[in-house]
CSV table of C-alpha atoms in Angstrom, one decimal:
chain,number,residue,atom,x,y,z
K,1,MET,CA,-57.5,31.2,-28.0
K,2,ALA,CA,-54.8,32.3,-25.4
K,3,THR,CA,-55.9,29.5,-23.1
K,4,GLN,CA,-55.7,27.0,-26.0
K,5,TRP,CA,-52.3,28.0,-27.2
K,6,ALA,CA,-51.0,27.9,-23.7
K,7,ALA,CA,-52.2,24.4,-23.2
K,8,THR,CA,-49.8,23.5,-26.1
K,9,GLY,CA,-47.1,23.4,-23.4
K,10,ALA,CA,-47.9,19.8,-22.8
K,11,VAL,CA,-46.1,18.9,-26.1
K,12,ALA,CA,-43.0,20.1,-24.5
K,13,ASP,CA,-42.7,16.7,-22.5
K,14,VAL,CA,-39.1,17.2,-21.9
K,15,PRO,CA,-37.7,13.9,-20.6
K,16,ARG,CA,-35.1,15.6,-18.2
K,17,GLY,CA,-34.7,12.2,-16.2
K,18,ALA,CA,-34.3,10.2,-19.4
K,19,ALA,CA,-30.7,10.3,-19.6
K,20,GLY,CA,-30.4,10.2,-16.0
K,21,GLY,CA,-32.5,7.1,-15.6
K,22,ASP,CA,-29.9,5.3,-17.7
K,23,ARG,CA,-26.8,6.6,-15.8
K,24,SER,CA,-26.0,5.5,-12.4
K,25,ALA,CA,-26.9,7.8,-9.5
K,26,ASN,CA,-24.3,10.2,-8.3
K,27,GLY,CA,-25.8,10.5,-5.2
K,28,THR,CA,-29.4,10.5,-3.1
K,29,ALA,CA,-30.1,14.0,-3.6
K,30,GLN,CA,-29.5,13.9,-7.3
K,31,SER,CA,-31.6,10.7,-7.9
K,32,GLU,CA,-34.3,12.1,-5.8
K,33,ALA,CA,-34.5,15.3,-7.8
K,34,LYS,CA,-35.0,13.3,-11.0
K,35,ARG,CA,-37.6,11.2,-9.7
K,36,VAL,CA,-39.6,14.4,-8.5
K,37,GLY,CA,-39.0,15.9,-12.2
K,38,ARG,CA,-40.2,13.0,-13.8
K,39,LYS,CA,-43.5,12.9,-11.5
K,40,LEU,CA,-43.9,16.6,-12.4
K,41,LEU,CA,-43.7,15.9,-16.1
K,42,THR,CA,-46.0,13.0,-15.9
K,43,THR,CA,-48.6,15.2,-14.1
K,44,ILE,CA,-48.3,18.1,-16.6
K,45,SER,CA,-48.6,15.6,-19.4
K,46,VAL,CA,-51.9,14.0,-18.2
K,47,VAL,CA,-53.5,17.1,-17.2
K,48,SER,CA,-52.6,18.8,-20.6
K,49,VAL,CA,-54.0,15.9,-22.8
K,50,ILE,CA,-56.9,15.6,-20.6
K,51,PHE,CA,-57.7,19.4,-20.6
K,52,MET,CA,-57.0,19.8,-24.4
K,53,GLY,CA,-59.2,16.5,-25.2
K,54,ILE,CA,-62.3,17.9,-23.1
K,55,VAL,CA,-61.8,21.5,-24.8
K,56,PHE,CA,-62.2,19.9,-28.3
K,57,VAL,CA,-65.1,17.8,-27.2
K,58,ALA,CA,-66.8,20.9,-25.9
K,59,TYR,CA,-66.5,23.0,-28.9
K,60,VAL,CA,-67.4,20.3,-31.3
K,61,PHE,CA,-70.7,19.5,-29.5
K,62,SER,CA,-71.5,23.2,-29.0
K,63,SER,CA,-74.3,24.9,-30.7
K,64,ALA,CA,-74.3,28.4,-32.6
K,65,ASP,CA,-76.3,30.1,-29.7
K,66,GLY,CA,-74.0,28.8,-27.0
K,67,SER,CA,-76.5,26.7,-25.5
K,68,THR,CA,-75.8,23.4,-23.7
K,69,GLU,CA,-79.0,21.4,-24.8
K,70,LEU,CA,-77.9,18.3,-26.7
K,71,THR,CA,-79.9,15.6,-28.2
K,72,GLY,CA,-79.8,12.2,-26.7
K,73,ALA,CA,-77.3,10.8,-29.4
K,74,GLU,CA,-75.2,13.8,-29.2
K,75,ALA,CA,-75.0,13.8,-25.1
K,76,ILE,CA,-74.0,10.1,-25.5
K,77,GLY,CA,-71.4,11.1,-28.1
K,78,ALA,CA,-69.9,13.9,-26.1
K,79,GLY,CA,-69.6,11.9,-22.7
K,80,VAL,CA,-67.8,9.1,-24.5
K,81,SER,CA,-65.8,11.5,-26.2
K,82,MET,CA,-64.9,13.1,-22.8
K,83,LEU,CA,-64.2,9.6,-21.5
K,84,ILE,CA,-61.9,8.8,-24.1
K,85,ALA,CA,-60.1,12.2,-23.7
K,86,VAL,CA,-59.5,11.2,-19.8
K,87,ALA,CA,-58.4,7.9,-20.9
K,88,ALA,CA,-55.8,9.3,-23.5
K,89,GLY,CA,-54.6,11.7,-20.6
K,90,GLY,CA,-54.4,8.4,-18.3
K,91,SER,CA,-52.2,6.6,-20.7
K,92,MET,CA,-49.6,9.3,-20.4
K,93,VAL,CA,-48.3,7.6,-17.3
K,94,VAL,CA,-46.9,5.0,-19.1
K,95,ARG,CA,-45.7,6.8,-22.2
K,96,ARG,CA,-41.9,6.2,-21.4
K,97,GLU,CA,-42.3,2.6,-20.9
K,98,TYR,CA,-44.7,1.7,-24.1
K,99,PRO,CA,-44.2,4.8,-26.3
K,100,THR,CA,-45.1,3.0,-29.6
K,101,GLN,CA,-48.3,1.4,-28.1
K,102,ILE,CA,-49.5,4.7,-26.5
K,103,PHE,CA,-48.9,6.5,-29.6
K,104,TRP,CA,-50.8,4.1,-31.8
K,105,LEU,CA,-53.5,3.7,-29.6
K,106,ASN,CA,-54.2,7.5,-29.2
K,107,ALA,CA,-53.8,7.9,-32.9
K,108,VAL,CA,-56.8,5.5,-33.4
K,109,LEU,CA,-58.8,7.4,-30.7
K,110,ALA,CA,-58.1,10.8,-32.2
K,111,LEU,CA,-59.3,9.5,-35.7
K,112,VAL,CA,-62.6,8.2,-34.2
K,113,PHE,CA,-63.3,10.5,-31.6
K,114,PRO,CA,-63.3,14.5,-31.6
K,115,ILE,CA,-60.3,14.8,-29.1
K,116,SER,CA,-57.2,16.6,-29.4
K,117,PRO,CA,-53.9,15.5,-31.0
K,118,PHE,CA,-51.9,16.0,-27.8
K,119,GLY,CA,-52.6,12.4,-27.0
K,120,VAL,CA,-50.2,11.6,-30.0
K,121,LEU,CA,-47.6,14.4,-29.9
K,122,VAL,CA,-46.5,13.7,-26.3
K,123,PRO,CA,-45.5,10.2,-26.9
K,124,LEU,CA,-44.1,10.8,-30.0
K,125,THR,CA,-41.1,12.3,-28.3
K,126,TRP,CA,-40.4,9.0,-26.5
K,127,VAL,CA,-41.0,7.0,-30.0
K,128,ILE,CA,-38.2,9.0,-31.4
K,129,ALA,CA,-35.9,8.8,-28.4
K,130,LYS,CA,-36.3,5.0,-27.9
K,131,ARG,CA,-37.4,3.4,-31.0
K,132,PRO,CA,-35.4,2.6,-34.3
K,133,VAL,CA,-35.0,5.2,-36.8
K,134,LYS,CA,-37.3,3.7,-39.4
K,135,GLU,CA,-40.3,3.1,-36.9
K,136,ALA,CA,-39.6,6.7,-35.7
K,137,ALA,CA,-39.9,8.0,-39.1
K,138,VAL,CA,-43.2,6.4,-39.7
K,139,SER,CA,-44.5,7.6,-36.4
K,140,ILE,CA,-43.6,11.0,-37.5
K,141,PHE,CA,-45.3,10.9,-40.5
K,142,ALA,CA,-48.3,9.7,-38.8
K,143,ALA,CA,-48.1,12.2,-36.3
K,144,ILE,CA,-48.1,14.9,-39.0
K,145,SER,CA,-50.9,13.7,-40.9
K,146,LEU,CA,-53.2,13.4,-38.1
K,147,THR,CA,-52.3,16.8,-36.7
K,148,ALA,CA,-53.1,18.1,-40.1
K,149,PHE,CA,-56.3,16.0,-40.4
K,150,ILE,CA,-57.5,17.3,-37.0
K,151,LEU,CA,-56.6,21.0,-37.8
K,152,TYR,CA,-58.3,20.9,-41.0
K,153,LYS,CA,-61.6,19.4,-39.5
K,154,ASP,CA,-61.2,22.3,-37.0
K,155,PHE,CA,-60.9,24.6,-39.8
K,156,GLN,CA,-63.9,23.3,-41.7
K,157,ARG,CA,-66.4,23.8,-38.8
K,158,PRO,CA,-68.5,26.7,-38.1
K,159,THR,CA,-66.7,29.6,-36.2
K,160,TYR,CA,-68.8,28.8,-32.9
K,161,ALA,CA,-67.5,25.1,-32.9
K,162,SER,CA,-64.1,25.8,-33.9
K,163,VAL,CA,-61.3,25.5,-31.1
K,164,PHE,CA,-58.9,27.6,-32.7
K,165,THR,CA,-60.9,30.9,-33.2
K,166,LEU,CA,-60.1,34.7,-32.4
K,167,ALA,CA,-62.3,36.2,-29.9
K,168,ASP,CA,-63.3,39.8,-30.0
K,169,PRO,CA,-64.3,40.8,-26.4
K,170,GLU,CA,-65.7,44.4,-27.4
K,171,GLN,CA,-68.2,43.2,-29.9
K,172,GLY,CA,-68.8,39.7,-28.2
K,173,SER,CA,-68.1,38.0,-31.4
K,174,PHE,CA,-65.4,35.3,-32.9
K,175,ALA,CA,-63.6,35.4,-36.1
K,176,GLN,CA,-62.4,32.1,-37.9
K,177,SER,CA,-58.5,31.9,-38.0
K,178,GLU,CA,-56.8,32.0,-41.2
K,179,ALA,CA,-55.5,29.1,-43.0
K,180,LEU,CA,-51.9,30.3,-42.6
K,181,ALA,CA,-52.4,30.5,-38.8
K,182,TYR,CA,-53.6,26.9,-38.9
K,183,ILE,CA,-50.6,25.6,-40.9
K,184,LEU,CA,-48.2,27.7,-38.5
K,185,LEU,CA,-49.8,26.2,-35.7
K,186,GLY,CA,-49.6,22.8,-37.0
K,187,ILE,CA,-45.9,23.3,-37.5
K,188,VAL,CA,-45.1,24.3,-34.0
K,189,MET,CA,-47.4,21.6,-32.9
K,190,VAL,CA,-45.3,18.9,-34.5
K,191,ALA,CA,-42.1,20.4,-34.6
K,192,PHE,CA,-41.7,20.7,-31.0
K,193,PRO,CA,-42.2,17.0,-29.8
K,194,ILE,CA,-40.1,15.8,-32.8
K,195,THR,CA,-37.3,18.2,-31.7
K,196,MET,CA,-37.4,17.2,-28.2
K,197,GLY,CA,-37.4,13.6,-29.3
K,198,PHE,CA,-34.1,13.9,-31.1
K,199,VAL,CA,-32.6,15.9,-28.6
K,200,THR,CA,-33.6,13.1,-26.0
K,201,LYS,CA,-32.5,10.5,-28.2
K,202,TYR,CA,-28.6,12.0,-28.6
K,203,ARG,CA,-28.5,13.0,-25.1
K,204,ASN,CA,-29.3,9.3,-24.2
K,205,ARG,CA,-26.6,8.2,-26.5
K,206,ALA,CA,-24.2,10.8,-25.1
K,207,ASP,CA,-25.1,9.7,-21.6
K,208,SER,CA,-24.5,6.1,-22.9
K,209,VAL,CA,-21.1,6.9,-23.8
K,210,GLY,CA,-20.2,8.8,-20.8
K,211,THR,CA,-21.6,5.7,-18.7
K,212,ILE,CA,-19.4,3.3,-21.0
K,213,LEU,CA,-16.2,5.9,-20.4
K,214,GLN,CA,-17.2,5.6,-16.7
K,215,GLN,CA,-17.1,1.9,-16.9
K,216,VAL,CA,-14.1,1.8,-18.9
K,217,ASP,CA,-12.4,4.2,-16.4
K,218,MET,CA,-13.3,2.1,-13.5
K,219,LYS,CA,-12.0,-1.2,-15.3
K,220,LEU,CA,-8.8,1.0,-16.0
K,221,HIS,CA,-8.6,1.9,-12.3
K,222,GLU,CA,-9.4,-1.7,-11.3
K,223,LYS,CA,-6.9,-3.0,-13.8
K,224,ASP,CA,-4.0,-0.2,-12.4
K,225,THR,CA,-4.9,-1.4,-8.9
K,226,ILE,CA,-4.4,-5.0,-9.9
K,227,LEU,CA,-1.1,-4.0,-11.5
K,228,LYS,CA,-0.1,-2.2,-8.4
K,229,GLU,CA,-0.8,-5.1,-6.3
K,230,GLN,CA,0.8,-7.4,-8.7
K,231,GLU,CA,3.8,-5.0,-8.6
K,232,SER,CA,3.8,-5.0,-5.0
K,233,ILE,CA,3.8,-8.8,-4.8
K,234,LEU,CA,6.5,-8.8,-7.4
K,235,GLN,CA,8.6,-6.6,-5.3
K,236,GLN,CA,7.9,-8.6,-2.3
K,237,SER,CA,9.1,-11.6,-4.2
K,238,VAL,CA,12.1,-10.0,-5.3
K,239,SER,CA,12.8,-8.7,-1.8
K,240,LEU,CA,12.3,-12.4,-0.5
K,241,LEU,CA,14.5,-13.8,-3.3
K,242,GLN,CA,17.3,-11.3,-2.4
K,243,GLU,CA,16.7,-12.3,1.2
K,244,ASN,CA,17.0,-16.0,0.0
K,245,VAL,CA,20.2,-15.1,-1.9
K,246,GLN,CA,21.7,-13.4,0.9
K,247,VAL,CA,20.7,-16.4,3.5
K,248,THR,CA,22.3,-18.8,0.7
K,249,GLU,CA,25.4,-16.6,0.2
K,250,GLY,CA,25.7,-16.4,4.1
K,251,LEU,CA,25.2,-20.2,4.6
K,252,LYS,CA,28.1,-20.7,1.8
K,253,ASP,CA,30.3,-18.2,3.8
K,254,GLU,CA,29.5,-19.8,7.0
K,255,LEU,CA,30.4,-23.4,5.2
K,256,SER,CA,33.5,-22.0,4.1
K,257,ARG,CA,34.5,-20.6,7.4
K,258,GLN,CA,33.6,-23.8,9.0
K,259,GLN,CA,35.7,-25.6,6.5
K,260,GLU,CA,38.6,-23.4,7.3
K,261,ARG,CA,38.1,-23.8,11.0
K,262,GLU,CA,38.1,-27.5,10.7
K,263,ILE,CA,41.4,-27.3,8.6
K,264,ILE,CA,43.0,-25.2,11.2
K,265,ALA,CA,41.7,-27.2,14.2
K,266,ARG,CA,43.1,-30.3,12.5
K,267,GLU,CA,46.6,-28.7,11.8
K,268,MET,CA,46.4,-27.5,15.4
K,269,HIS,CA,45.9,-30.9,16.7
K,270,ASP,CA,48.4,-32.7,14.3
K,271,THR,CA,51.0,-29.9,14.9
K,272,VAL,CA,51.2,-27.6,17.9
K,273,ALA,CA,49.2,-30.0,20.1
K,274,HIS,CA,51.8,-32.9,19.2
K,275,GLN,CA,54.8,-30.7,19.8
K,276,LEU,CA,53.3,-29.5,23.2
K,277,SER,CA,52.7,-33.1,24.2
K,278,LEU,CA,56.2,-33.9,23.4
K,279,ILE,CA,57.4,-31.0,25.2
K,280,SER,CA,55.3,-32.0,28.5
K,281,LEU,CA,56.5,-35.7,28.1
K,282,GLN,CA,60.3,-34.6,27.9
K,283,ALA,CA,59.8,-32.1,30.8
K,284,GLY,CA,58.1,-34.9,32.9
K,285,VAL,CA,61.3,-37.3,32.2
K,286,LEU,CA,63.5,-34.4,32.9
K,287,GLU,CA,61.9,-33.7,36.4
K,288,VAL,CA,62.1,-37.6,37.4
K,289,THR,CA,65.7,-38.1,36.2
K,290,THR,CA,67.5,-35.0,37.0
K,291,GLY,CA,69.4,-34.8,40.3
K,292,ASP,CA,69.5,-31.0,40.6
K,293,GLU,CA,66.5,-29.5,42.6
K,294,ASN,CA,66.4,-26.4,40.7
K,295,VAL,CA,66.2,-28.1,37.5
K,296,ALA,CA,63.4,-30.2,38.6
K,297,ASP,CA,61.4,-27.3,39.7
K,298,SER,CA,61.8,-25.8,36.5
K,299,ALA,CA,60.9,-29.0,34.7
K,300,LYS,CA,57.8,-29.3,36.8
K,301,ALA,CA,56.6,-25.8,36.2
K,302,MET,CA,57.4,-26.3,32.4
K,303,ARG,CA,55.4,-29.6,32.4
K,304,GLU,CA,52.4,-27.7,34.4
K,305,SER,CA,52.5,-24.8,32.0
K,306,VAL,CA,52.4,-26.9,28.9
K,307,SER,CA,49.5,-29.2,30.5
K,308,LYS,CA,47.4,-26.2,30.8
K,309,ALA,CA,48.4,-24.8,27.3
K,310,LEU,CA,47.1,-28.4,26.0
K,311,ASP,CA,43.9,-27.8,27.9
K,312,GLU,CA,43.3,-24.4,26.2
K,313,MET,CA,44.5,-25.9,23.0
K,314,ARG,CA,41.8,-28.7,23.2
K,315,SER,CA,39.1,-26.2,24.1
K,316,LEU,CA,40.3,-24.0,21.0
K,317,ILE,CA,40.1,-27.0,18.8
K,318,THR,CA,36.7,-28.0,20.0
K,319,SER,CA,35.5,-24.4,19.5
K,320,LEU,CA,36.7,-24.3,15.9
K,321,ARG,CA,35.3,-27.6,15.0
K,322,ASP,CA,31.6,-27.2,16.7
K,323,SER,CA,29.9,-24.8,14.4
K,324,SER,CA,26.9,-24.5,16.8
K,325,SER,CA,28.9,-22.9,19.6
K,326,GLU,CA,29.0,-18.9,19.8
K,327,GLY,CA,32.5,-18.6,20.9
K,328,TYR,CA,35.4,-20.0,22.8
K,329,LEU,CA,34.4,-23.1,24.9
K,330,GLY,CA,37.2,-23.2,27.1
K,331,LYS,CA,37.5,-21.7,30.7
K,332,GLN,CA,36.9,-17.8,30.5
K,333,PRO,CA,39.5,-15.9,32.6
K,334,SER,CA,38.4,-13.0,35.2
K,335,LEU,CA,40.3,-10.3,36.3
K,336,VAL,CA,41.0,-12.0,39.4
K,337,ASP,CA,43.2,-14.6,37.1
K,338,LEU,CA,45.7,-11.8,36.7
K,339,ASP,CA,47.4,-12.5,39.9
K,340,GLN,CA,47.6,-16.2,38.9
K,341,LEU,CA,49.1,-15.2,35.5
K,342,VAL,CA,51.8,-13.3,37.3
K,343,ALA,CA,52.5,-16.0,39.6
K,344,GLU,CA,52.8,-18.5,36.9
K,345,ALA,CA,55.3,-16.3,35.0
K,346,GLN,CA,57.3,-15.8,38.4
K,347,GLU,CA,57.3,-19.6,38.8
K,348,SER,CA,58.8,-20.2,35.3
K,349,GLY,CA,61.6,-17.7,36.4
K,350,ALA,CA,60.3,-14.4,34.9
K,351,PRO,CA,61.4,-11.5,37.1
K,352,VAL,CA,57.9,-9.8,37.2
K,353,SER,CA,57.4,-6.7,39.5
K,354,PRO,CA,53.6,-6.6,39.4
K,355,ASP,CA,51.3,-3.9,40.9
K,356,ILE,CA,47.6,-4.9,40.1
K,357,ARG,CA,45.0,-2.8,41.7
K,358,ILE,CA,41.6,-3.5,40.3
K,359,GLN,CA,38.0,-2.5,42.1
K,360,ASP,CA,35.1,-4.5,41.4
K,361,GLY,CA,36.6,-6.7,38.9
K,362,GLU,CA,34.1,-9.2,38.9
K,363,LEU,CA,31.6,-6.8,37.7
K,364,ALA,CA,33.5,-6.4,34.4
K,365,PRO,CA,31.9,-7.7,31.3
K,366,GLN,CA,33.3,-10.8,29.8
K,367,ASN,CA,34.5,-9.6,26.5
K,368,LEU,CA,36.5,-6.7,28.4
K,369,THR,CA,37.8,-8.9,30.8
K,370,ASN,CA,39.1,-11.5,28.1
K,371,ALA,CA,40.7,-8.4,26.3
K,372,VAL,CA,42.5,-7.4,29.5
K,373,TYR,CA,43.8,-10.7,30.4
K,374,ARG,CA,45.0,-11.6,27.0
K,375,ILE,CA,46.5,-8.5,26.5
K,376,THR,CA,48.6,-8.8,29.8
K,377,GLN,CA,49.5,-12.3,29.0
K,378,GLU,CA,50.8,-11.4,25.6
K,379,ALA,CA,52.6,-8.4,26.8
K,380,LEU,CA,54.4,-10.6,29.7
K,381,THR,CA,55.4,-13.2,27.1
K,382,ASN,CA,56.8,-10.5,24.7
K,383,ALA,CA,58.7,-9.2,27.7
K,384,ILE,CA,60.1,-12.4,28.8
K,385,ARG,CA,61.1,-13.4,25.2
K,386,TYR,CA,62.8,-10.2,24.0
K,387,GLY,CA,63.9,-8.9,27.4
K,388,VAL,CA,67.1,-9.6,29.8
K,389,ASP,CA,67.1,-10.6,33.5
K,390,THR,CA,65.8,-7.3,34.7
K,391,PRO,CA,62.5,-6.7,36.3
K,392,ILE,CA,59.5,-6.6,34.4
K,393,LEU,CA,57.3,-3.7,35.8
K,394,LEU,CA,53.7,-4.6,35.6
K,395,ARG,CA,51.1,-2.1,36.3
K,396,VAL,CA,47.3,-2.8,36.0
K,397,PHE,CA,44.7,-0.3,37.2
K,398,GLY,CA,40.9,-0.1,37.0
K,399,ALA,CA,37.6,0.3,38.5
K,400,PRO,CA,34.0,0.9,36.8
K,401,GLY,CA,33.6,4.5,35.5
K,402,LEU,CA,37.4,5.0,35.4
K,403,GLY,CA,38.4,2.2,32.7
K,404,ILE,CA,41.3,0.1,33.0
K,405,SER,CA,45.0,0.7,32.2
K,406,ILE,CA,47.9,-1.7,31.5
K,407,ASP,CA,51.6,-0.6,31.7
K,408,VAL,CA,54.3,-3.1,31.0
K,409,ILE,CA,57.9,-1.8,31.1
K,410,ASN,CA,61.0,-3.9,30.5
K,411,GLN,CA,64.6,-3.5,29.0
K,412,LYS,CA,65.2,-5.1,25.7
K,413,SER,CA,68.2,-7.5,25.0
K,414,ASP,CA,70.5,-6.7,22.3
K,415,ASP,CA,70.6,-10.3,20.9
K,416,ALA,CA,69.4,-10.1,17.3
K,417,SER,CA,68.5,-13.8,17.2
K,418,ARG,CA,66.1,-13.7,20.0
K,419,HIS,CA,64.1,-10.8,18.0
K,420,SER,CA,63.9,-12.7,15.1
K,421,GLN,CA,62.1,-15.7,16.7
K,422,GLY,CA,58.8,-14.1,16.9
K,423,SER,CA,56.0,-13.9,14.0
K,424,ARG,CA,55.8,-10.0,14.5
K,425,ALA,CA,51.9,-10.6,15.0
K,426,GLY,CA,51.8,-10.0,18.8
K,427,ILE,CA,51.5,-6.1,18.8
K,428,PRO,CA,49.0,-6.1,15.8
K,429,GLY,CA,46.9,-8.8,17.5
K,430,MET,CA,46.8,-7.0,20.8
K,431,GLN,CA,46.0,-4.0,19.0
K,432,GLU,CA,43.0,-5.5,17.2
K,433,ARG,CA,41.9,-7.1,20.4
K,434,ALA,CA,41.9,-3.7,22.2
K,435,ALA,CA,40.0,-2.1,19.4
K,436,SER,CA,37.4,-4.6,19.6
K,437,VAL,CA,36.3,-3.5,23.0
K,438,GLY,CA,36.8,0.4,22.3
K,439,GLY,CA,40.4,0.4,23.7
K,440,GLN,CA,43.9,1.1,22.4
K,441,VAL,CA,47.3,-0.2,22.6
K,442,THR,CA,50.6,2.0,22.2
K,443,VAL,CA,54.1,0.7,22.2
K,444,SER,CA,57.1,3.1,22.5
K,445,GLU,CA,60.9,2.8,23.2
K,446,LEU,CA,63.1,5.0,25.5
K,447,GLY,CA,66.5,4.0,24.7
K,448,ASP,CA,66.6,0.2,25.4
K,449,VAL,CA,63.6,0.4,27.5
K,450,TRP,CA,60.2,-1.1,26.0
K,451,ILE,CA,57.0,0.3,27.2
K,452,LEU,CA,53.7,-0.9,26.5
K,453,ASN,CA,50.4,1.1,27.5
K,454,ALA,CA,46.8,-0.1,27.0
K,455,LYS,CA,43.7,1.6,27.9
K,456,PHE,CA,40.2,0.1,28.0
K,457,PRO,CA,36.8,2.1,28.7
K,458,TRP,CA,34.9,0.5,31.6
K,459,ALA,CA,31.3,2.2,32.2
K,460,GLU,CA,29.8,2.0,35.6
K,461,PRO,CA,27.0,-0.7,35.7
K,462,SER,CA,23.4,0.9,35.4
K,463,HIS,CA,21.3,0.9,38.7
K,464,GLU,CA,17.7,0.3,37.8
K,465,LEU,CA,15.1,1.3,39.9
K,466,SER,CA,13.2,-1.8,41.5
K,467,LEU,CA,9.7,-1.3,42.7
K,468,PRO,CA,7.7,-3.9,44.9
K,469,GLY,CA,5.4,-6.0,42.5
K,470,PHE,CA,7.0,-5.0,39.2
């Protein structure tokens, strides 16, 4: 009795891998564990159905005195029944894939041959889990009816031929189980696979919902990734659009500046250059017609200065009109040209007293050279324009690492009309030019003495180490 009741554990065909089979494997180890679990449950199901089937056949064909001698017909019936029991157990291998077919096949076999109902109860779990409700209900009714029929037949057999009997080891006798015991046994045998069938069914549904939710989450993640990529593309497009707008604005500004440069160049050509040309022509006439040698020399110097100014004016006009140029196209001055600048001023009659000491002037950057030259030129022009016939002191000292210092000192004129001739833009222009190269210009007065001082930084040139082959 204990052995037969333990064998009913085959009904507990708990399909632990059912839900897992429908969901994607989370990892190799988990998939391997599910595979092993399925094989173990299948093995238990096959062995249990075969074992219980053979037990039923053995009891049915046993005699009252316990002998094993059977007639020819009985031996054939017992042999065929045992083969049917083995076949029923073997069918458990495909109970998951074909639960309905295996259920009804074993149901028919259990009605015809004296085998156990376990071949019907084991696949019942999968019929309930996988088939529609109506089909599962019919199968449950059939399983209950078949189990009740088999147990009733076992209850009607003699004690020696009944499977579910109570053994008395001390007296060596057997006692027939009560009807209530058969009823309780039937309820347990049927209830367990039915319960596990519904548990598996709803677990599969829960796993399906979980799988759907995972798929939805993956889709949402993919959409979120796509949205982020689209947002990134949109940001890049906005950045490109902003850059295009900036480039467009820059082109508009450049076009506007070019138009302004062309207007300035045209006005300079039509007015200033024209006036300078007239002055040069008049100075040439005066140089030829005058009988005074001093006047002729002055006229010649004036004509040469005006001619030089016209050349610079033409270069400046060309630079203004040529938008492709990167700066002034005229001759770039150098620090060596300061001596020539002073000489020209002296030839024009200016009483300039120079002291120019510049070391390695050819190494000075061009922007520094331009600033020093133009500020010196403007300072001398102011001293000549607003001063008297007293000497104009010019001091220019400089060297790499020490910087450059310019000092222009002259006595101012008391003639108010001479002070009103200027545009008042000379000093601010010099200060702006000096600031563009990191320098500064200061102007001060000591009585009637005008003092201009300019200072510029001049870094020492870097000496890079040169190695052979590099």
